[in-house]
Amino acid sequence: MKTITTMIGFFATLIFLAWFFLINNQNQNSLSQGVTQLEHIGDECVAISEKAIIGMTPVVEFQKLELLSRKAYVLKRCMADKGFHENPAWQNYAKPLAELNASEQNISFDEAIETMRKADMLLFKKQPKRPLYWISTENSTF
């Protein structure tokens, strides 16, 4: 009877150790696949910007626009506090597209570029053939 209890304990320990190493290995793989610093900070700042408007309920259309603007402003300030700002390469990329969008949609250039800005500031992963909106203040030259 004692040998059966010992064997059960031994197998339980083996199962626990196998489970522990499996979980540990999965955590290391997810870290090595990597969440970049920009993705991590971006996610934090998006959460902060969401909290900034959480208790506000827009009634009319302009209030919806005010909330979107406030959310974008909070995101921009948070990213600046964490060491990121608008990428000059993104500006060079966006200007011709905004001009094209403005003429196609019969809107002003400022509205077209602002619409692009609000969409692209939420992208934190590198996109093919497209510069990121954010760049680290440490890695850029003015």
PDB file of C-alpha atoms in Angstrom:
ATOM      1  CA  MET A   1       0.000   0.000   0.000  1.00  0.00           C
ATOM      2  CA  LYS A   2       2.847   2.343   0.853  1.00  0.00           C
ATOM      3  CA  THR A   3       4.466   1.722  -2.559  1.00  0.00           C
ATOM      4  CA  ILE A   4       1.239   2.659  -4.343  1.00  0.00           C
ATOM      5  CA  THR A   5       1.027   5.930  -2.391  1.00  0.00           C
ATOM      6  CA  THR A   6       4.690   6.628  -3.138  1.00  0.00           C
ATOM      7  CA  MET A   7       4.156   5.911  -6.845  1.00  0.00           C
ATOM      8  CA  ILE A   8       1.084   8.160  -6.961  1.00  0.00           C
ATOM      9  CA  GLY A   9       3.083  10.928  -5.270  1.00  0.00           C
ATOM     10  CA  PHE A  10       5.956  10.382  -7.691  1.00  0.00           C
ATOM     11  CA  PHE A  11       3.686  10.552 -10.748  1.00  0.00           C
ATOM     12  CA  ALA A  12       1.848  13.578  -9.361  1.00  0.00           C
ATOM     13  CA  THR A  13       5.202  15.320  -8.912  1.00  0.00           C
ATOM     14  CA  LEU A  14       6.235  14.404 -12.458  1.00  0.00           C
ATOM     15  CA  ILE A  15       2.961  15.705 -13.872  1.00  0.00           C
ATOM     16  CA  PHE A  16       3.317  18.941 -11.906  1.00  0.00           C
ATOM     17  CA  LEU A  17       6.913  19.441 -13.088  1.00  0.00           C
ATOM     18  CA  ALA A  18       5.959  18.713 -16.703  1.00  0.00           C
ATOM     19  CA  TRP A  19       3.093  21.192 -16.459  1.00  0.00           C
ATOM     20  CA  PHE A  20       5.375  23.804 -14.849  1.00  0.00           C
ATOM     21  CA  PHE A  21       8.038  23.505 -17.552  1.00  0.00           C
ATOM     22  CA  LEU A  22       5.424  23.559 -20.298  1.00  0.00           C
ATOM     23  CA  ILE A  23       3.857  26.774 -18.956  1.00  0.00           C
ATOM     24  CA  ASN A  24       7.278  28.352 -18.391  1.00  0.00           C
ATOM     25  CA  ASN A  25       8.338  27.483 -21.941  1.00  0.00           C
ATOM     26  CA  GLN A  26       5.139  28.993 -23.382  1.00  0.00           C
ATOM     27  CA  ASN A  27       5.731  32.222 -21.449  1.00  0.00           C
ATOM     28  CA  GLN A  28       9.294  32.460 -22.757  1.00  0.00           C
ATOM     29  CA  ASN A  29       8.111  31.850 -26.322  1.00  0.00           C
ATOM     30  CA  SER A  30       5.492  34.579 -26.085  1.00  0.00           C
ATOM     31  CA  LEU A  31       8.109  36.990 -24.736  1.00  0.00           C
ATOM     32  CA  SER A  32      10.592  36.059 -27.432  1.00  0.00           C
ATOM     33  CA  GLN A  33       7.964  36.582 -30.134  1.00  0.00           C
ATOM     34  CA  GLY A  34       7.987  39.947 -28.598  1.00  0.00           C
ATOM     35  CA  VAL A  35       5.767  42.764 -27.822  1.00  0.00           C
ATOM     36  CA  THR A  36       7.777  45.777 -28.791  1.00  0.00           C
ATOM     37  CA  GLN A  37       8.159  48.700 -26.446  1.00  0.00           C
ATOM     38  CA  LEU A  38       5.941  50.745 -28.761  1.00  0.00           C
ATOM     39  CA  GLU A  39       3.182  48.110 -28.674  1.00  0.00           C
ATOM     40  CA  HIS A  40       3.341  47.873 -24.892  1.00  0.00           C
ATOM     41  CA  ILE A  41       3.301  51.634 -24.329  1.00  0.00           C
ATOM     42  CA  GLY A  42       0.686  52.103 -27.044  1.00  0.00           C
ATOM     43  CA  ASP A  43      -1.648  49.620 -25.385  1.00  0.00           C
ATOM     44  CA  GLU A  44      -1.183  51.376 -22.032  1.00  0.00           C
ATOM     45  CA  CYS A  45      -1.900  54.779 -23.536  1.00  0.00           C
ATOM     46  CA  VAL A  46      -4.966  53.550 -25.434  1.00  0.00           C
ATOM     47  CA  ALA A  47      -6.338  52.201 -22.157  1.00  0.00           C
ATOM     48  CA  ILE A  48      -5.677  55.563 -20.472  1.00  0.00           C
ATOM     49  CA  SER A  49      -7.388  57.429 -23.328  1.00  0.00           C
ATOM     50  CA  GLU A  50     -10.404  55.113 -23.051  1.00  0.00           C
ATOM     51  CA  LYS A  51     -10.623  55.819 -19.320  1.00  0.00           C
ATOM     52  CA  ALA A  52     -10.485  59.560 -20.002  1.00  0.00           C
ATOM     53  CA  ILE A  53     -13.865  59.440 -21.759  1.00  0.00           C
ATOM     54  CA  ILE A  54     -15.470  56.544 -19.908  1.00  0.00           C
ATOM     55  CA  GLY A  55     -18.104  58.531 -18.000  1.00  0.00           C
ATOM     56  CA  MET A  56     -19.072  60.830 -20.854  1.00  0.00           C
ATOM     57  CA  THR A  57     -22.095  60.102 -22.993  1.00  0.00           C
ATOM     58  CA  PRO A  58     -22.481  62.153 -26.166  1.00  0.00           C
ATOM     59  CA  VAL A  59     -25.986  63.323 -26.966  1.00  0.00           C
ATOM     60  CA  VAL A  60     -25.496  65.217 -30.202  1.00  0.00           C
ATOM     61  CA  GLU A  61     -23.069  64.660 -33.078  1.00  0.00           C
ATOM     62  CA  PHE A  62     -20.560  67.370 -32.158  1.00  0.00           C
ATOM     63  CA  GLN A  63     -20.190  65.814 -28.694  1.00  0.00           C
ATOM     64  CA  LYS A  64     -19.161  62.536 -30.356  1.00  0.00           C
ATOM     65  CA  LEU A  65     -16.488  64.444 -32.253  1.00  0.00           C
ATOM     66  CA  GLU A  66     -15.363  66.140 -29.041  1.00  0.00           C
ATOM     67  CA  LEU A  67     -14.976  62.751 -27.340  1.00  0.00           C
ATOM     68  CA  LEU A  68     -12.936  61.383 -30.240  1.00  0.00           C
ATOM     69  CA  SER A  69     -10.745  64.488 -30.149  1.00  0.00           C
ATOM     70  CA  ARG A  70     -10.290  64.217 -26.399  1.00  0.00           C
ATOM     71  CA  LYS A  71      -9.378  60.557 -26.703  1.00  0.00           C
ATOM     72  CA  ALA A  72      -6.811  61.359 -29.422  1.00  0.00           C
ATOM     73  CA  TYR A  73      -5.386  64.212 -27.342  1.00  0.00           C
ATOM     74  CA  VAL A  74      -4.995  62.030 -24.248  1.00  0.00           C
ATOM     75  CA  LEU A  75      -3.325  59.323 -26.343  1.00  0.00           C
ATOM     76  CA  LYS A  76      -0.932  61.846 -27.900  1.00  0.00           C
ATOM     77  CA  ARG A  77      -0.012  63.346 -24.512  1.00  0.00           C
ATOM     78  CA  CYS A  78       0.473  59.911 -22.946  1.00  0.00           C
ATOM     79  CA  MET A  79       2.719  58.781 -25.793  1.00  0.00           C
ATOM     80  CA  ALA A  80       4.724  62.010 -25.508  1.00  0.00           C
ATOM     81  CA  ASP A  81       5.113  61.436 -21.773  1.00  0.00           C
ATOM     82  CA  LYS A  82       6.427  57.935 -22.542  1.00  0.00           C
ATOM     83  CA  GLY A  83       8.924  59.221 -25.141  1.00  0.00           C
ATOM     84  CA  PHE A  84       7.136  58.921 -28.491  1.00  0.00           C
ATOM     85  CA  HIS A  85       6.007  61.552 -30.984  1.00  0.00           C
ATOM     86  CA  GLU A  86       4.716  61.839 -34.550  1.00  0.00           C
ATOM     87  CA  ASN A  87       7.126  60.342 -37.064  1.00  0.00           C
ATOM     88  CA  PRO A  88       8.297  62.841 -39.745  1.00  0.00           C
ATOM     89  CA  ALA A  89       8.432  59.925 -42.212  1.00  0.00           C
ATOM     90  CA  TRP A  90       4.735  59.330 -41.537  1.00  0.00           C
ATOM     91  CA  GLN A  91       4.004  63.001 -42.268  1.00  0.00           C
ATOM     92  CA  ASN A  92       5.816  62.723 -45.606  1.00  0.00           C
ATOM     93  CA  TYR A  93       3.909  59.534 -46.370  1.00  0.00           C
ATOM     94  CA  ALA A  94       0.507  60.929 -45.333  1.00  0.00           C
ATOM     95  CA  LYS A  95       0.535  64.337 -47.055  1.00  0.00           C
ATOM     96  CA  PRO A  96       0.107  63.101 -50.651  1.00  0.00           C
ATOM     97  CA  LEU A  97      -2.511  60.572 -49.562  1.00  0.00           C
ATOM     98  CA  ALA A  98      -4.425  63.230 -47.617  1.00  0.00           C
ATOM     99  CA  GLU A  99      -4.371  65.549 -50.640  1.00  0.00           C
ATOM    100  CA  LEU A 100      -5.758  62.747 -52.803  1.00  0.00           C
ATOM    101  CA  ASN A 101      -8.431  61.850 -50.222  1.00  0.00           C
ATOM    102  CA  ALA A 102      -9.388  65.501 -49.811  1.00  0.00           C
ATOM    103  CA  SER A 103      -9.996  65.968 -53.530  1.00  0.00           C
ATOM    104  CA  GLU A 104     -11.833  62.637 -53.913  1.00  0.00           C
ATOM    105  CA  GLN A 105     -14.095  63.186 -50.901  1.00  0.00           C
ATOM    106  CA  ASN A 106     -14.534  66.968 -51.310  1.00  0.00           C
ATOM    107  CA  ILE A 107     -13.161  67.695 -47.838  1.00  0.00           C
ATOM    108  CA  SER A 108     -10.390  69.951 -46.668  1.00  0.00           C
ATOM    109  CA  PHE A 109      -6.789  68.784 -46.546  1.00  0.00           C
ATOM    110  CA  ASP A 110      -6.774  69.365 -42.780  1.00  0.00           C
ATOM    111  CA  GLU A 111      -9.781  67.098 -42.270  1.00  0.00           C
ATOM    112  CA  ALA A 112      -8.265  64.393 -44.471  1.00  0.00           C
ATOM    113  CA  ILE A 113      -4.898  64.414 -42.686  1.00  0.00           C
ATOM    114  CA  GLU A 114      -6.558  64.512 -39.265  1.00  0.00           C
ATOM    115  CA  THR A 115      -8.699  61.501 -40.156  1.00  0.00           C
ATOM    116  CA  MET A 116      -5.584  59.610 -41.227  1.00  0.00           C
ATOM    117  CA  ARG A 117      -3.765  60.734 -38.091  1.00  0.00           C
ATOM    118  CA  LYS A 118      -6.489  59.497 -35.748  1.00  0.00           C
ATOM    119  CA  ALA A 119      -6.545  56.115 -37.485  1.00  0.00           C
ATOM    120  CA  ASP A 120      -2.783  55.644 -37.763  1.00  0.00           C
ATOM    121  CA  MET A 121      -2.002  56.736 -34.217  1.00  0.00           C
ATOM    122  CA  LEU A 122      -3.716  53.528 -33.089  1.00  0.00           C
ATOM    123  CA  LEU A 123      -1.345  51.309 -35.118  1.00  0.00           C
ATOM    124  CA  PHE A 124       1.610  50.123 -33.065  1.00  0.00           C
ATOM    125  CA  LYS A 125       2.856  47.262 -35.259  1.00  0.00           C
ATOM    126  CA  LYS A 126       4.982  47.826 -38.327  1.00  0.00           C
ATOM    127  CA  GLN A 127       2.916  47.751 -41.513  1.00  0.00           C
ATOM    128  CA  PRO A 128       4.380  46.786 -44.885  1.00  0.00           C
ATOM    129  CA  LYS A 129       5.282  49.749 -47.129  1.00  0.00           C
ATOM    130  CA  ARG A 130       4.039  52.202 -44.534  1.00  0.00           C
ATOM    131  CA  PRO A 131       5.918  54.080 -41.805  1.00  0.00           C
ATOM    132  CA  LEU A 132       4.643  53.914 -38.259  1.00  0.00           C
ATOM    133  CA  TYR A 133       2.917  56.998 -36.916  1.00  0.00           C
ATOM    134  CA  TRP A 134       4.965  56.936 -33.706  1.00  0.00           C
ATOM    135  CA  ILE A 135       8.722  57.237 -33.346  1.00  0.00           C
ATOM    136  CA  SER A 136      10.796  57.240 -30.197  1.00  0.00           C
ATOM    137  CA  THR A 137      12.096  60.661 -29.216  1.00  0.00           C
ATOM    138  CA  GLU A 138      15.455  59.034 -28.413  1.00  0.00           C
ATOM    139  CA  ASN A 139      15.853  57.571 -31.913  1.00  0.00           C
ATOM    140  CA  SER A 140      14.908  60.608 -33.953  1.00  0.00           C
ATOM    141  CA  THR A 141      16.736  63.724 -34.972  1.00  0.00           C
ATOM    142  CA  PHE A 142      15.090  67.094 -35.133  1.00  0.00           C
TER     143      PHE A 142
END
